[in-house]
Amino acid sequence: MATDIKNLVTWPDDGVSRIPIQIYTDPDIYGEEQQRIFRGPIWSFVGMADEIAKPGDYQTTYIGDTPVIVLRDLEGEMQVIVNRCAHRGNLVCIAKEGHAEELTCVYHNWRYDLQGNLKSVAFGKGVGKQGGMPDDFNREEHGMQRLKCEVYAGLVFATFSDEVAPLTEWLGEEMVENIDRVVGRGMVLLGTYSQYMPNNWKLYMENVRDSYHASILHMFQATFRINRLSMKGGIKLSDGGWHHISYSIAETDKEEAEYDSKKLRAVKDGYTLADPTLVKGWREFDCGTTLAIQSVYPNFVVQQISNSLALRLCLPKGPEECELMWWVFGVPEDTEEKRKIRIKQSNMIGPGGVISMEDGVVGGWIQRGTKRDQDKSTVVQMGGRGIEPSAEGRATEVSIRGFWQGYRDCMGV
Amino acid sequence: MHGGLIVDGSISAPGDVRQLISDLIIEYAHAIDDDRLESWTDFFTDECSYRIINRENHDKGRVVGIMDCSSKGMLQDRILALREANVFEPHTYRHIVSGTRVVGQEGDVFNVETSFLVVRTMQEGDMAVFCTGKYIDEIVVAGSTARFISRIVVCDSNRIDTLIVIPI
């Protein structure tokens, strides 16, 4: 039944530093990704536990393009269940979120408990002793598909895989540390939105891991001279390259203060922010981290840009489209003033973000630029050809190569 | 006033006030559609706010939207960034605004709601409904002028296609 993937695509030489363009458009490859990556040995982020607080609360989302229900069962345990009735495959939960004591398919009234076990079938014994299910129909064999689920720091993850390591082991110590730092104080959801992009999901995830483009494509900081080029930065890659963090650190408060007072001048004369409070924040973390973009393989992002905190999930929507889901949050201990700063800084991110809006458009341009050159490959060789982490964060594409290492591991190409 | 219809919240306002409010809302839309973006800030009072937020967040009382300007300076910075810094494919909007109603009044400040539809036209000619929703405005009418104290753009959809750089 499994396709021989090597018949679908030939990977160019040069390991993970050349990427075959075909894999951004090919529907067969897209199908294989759903099986080998999204139903493969990975943990997928599916929601925030606090948003599914009470027994019976649920949300619907996707793992890859498979619809799933994330719910809290009557015992208070989180469950992730494929949103598909075992009878005819109908979606069982239609609403984006809601509350239910049981799961009932509207089509033929098959009823499941909140662990997905089939409890009853309408007219199962027939009507007037006519019809009904066969005598040997065993309800236990017809439950909804329940996935393995773990909650860490309020983040709910699920997997189709029996083989994947436990979540924190799979993430590795460094990745868990950053999640603890950004998310571990608790999350207060400030807003959600989505950005729909005309490109393959992998082009966005490459962009997230591409520290090379940051100060080049995104001209906002350069135009208004608010780059902090003197800061230390670097890249962390998990073993095998699957997950990454790119970060900057202001070592001292003094450096922060200088930045606020002196550097708000434009590169070109005349360009200054009329209201520079947009980029004024506070030193939130003792370690001095001012920016940390973390990607959890394959499509989840934990973001700290100054005091702007967000989660992002890039959902594939066919070979040439994807949808980026955003959760913007603060922490429970935020004062009113700090909350206002987070709101203000949210102007930098999202589909209307003065810094990040370009990330929504560049993938579509690549998609169009490569349409007729499926046999060619792209070049990802800044900073080498392998996945050795680099102390210098800007002039390297090592994190992108790490993504492709994870991709090749899962896909077998 | 409403001929016996059950309406949710509409109040009556003098005709000349309605006209000033209506003119403000229409001129605002034309200014954006005609790419006179530098005049965008002129439609607001000196102390002002502008926010684009989706309906779900707005209904749930969440505070973070797609754009959030809490001062006139931030409005100016948005336009300067659009002109000088942001990278995007050239496109224009056509605003269709209709159904303005006044839902509250305190002194010379009026609470006003208006439906809108924005069609986006890309440089190669692709046209699509980019956004529909409702403006929730606080408008001050003083003498013969009306200005926005605050404008909340509530988008019906949670989704923004690709990016949003021109204000709505």
Short mmCIF file of C-alpha atoms in Angstrom, two decimals, chain A residues 86-87 110-112 116-121 124-125 132-144:
data_model
loop_
_atom_site.label_atom_id
_atom_site.label_comp_id
_atom_site.label_asym_id
_atom_site.label_seq_id
_atom_site.Cartn_x
_atom_site.Cartn_y
_atom_site.Cartn_z
CA ALA A 86 -17.16 5.61 12.24
CA HIS A 87 -20.36 5.03 10.27
CA TRP A 110 -24.56 7.45 16.22
CA ARG A 111 -23.61 8.43 19.76
CA TYR A 112 -20.12 8.33 21.26
CA GLY A 116 -14.84 8.27 21.28
CA ASN A 117 -16.42 4.95 22.30
CA LEU A 118 -19.58 4.13 20.37
CA LYS A 119 -22.49 4.00 22.84
CA SER A 120 -25.51 3.56 20.61
CA VAL A 121 -26.71 3.40 17.02
CA GLY A 124 -29.71 -0.45 15.83
CA LYS A 125 -32.29 -3.15 16.57
CA GLY A 132 -31.25 -2.98 12.17
CA MET A 133 -27.58 -3.85 12.44
CA PRO A 134 -26.40 -7.47 12.07
CA ASP A 135 -26.38 -9.53 15.28
CA ASP A 136 -22.58 -9.69 15.22
CA PHE A 137 -22.17 -5.90 15.01
CA ASN A 138 -19.81 -5.05 17.85
CA ARG A 139 -19.94 -1.43 19.00
CA GLU A 140 -16.48 -1.73 20.51
CA GLU A 141 -15.00 -2.11 17.05
CA HIS A 142 -16.65 1.06 15.79
CA GLY A 143 -15.40 3.87 17.95
CA MET A 144 -14.06 7.18 16.71
#
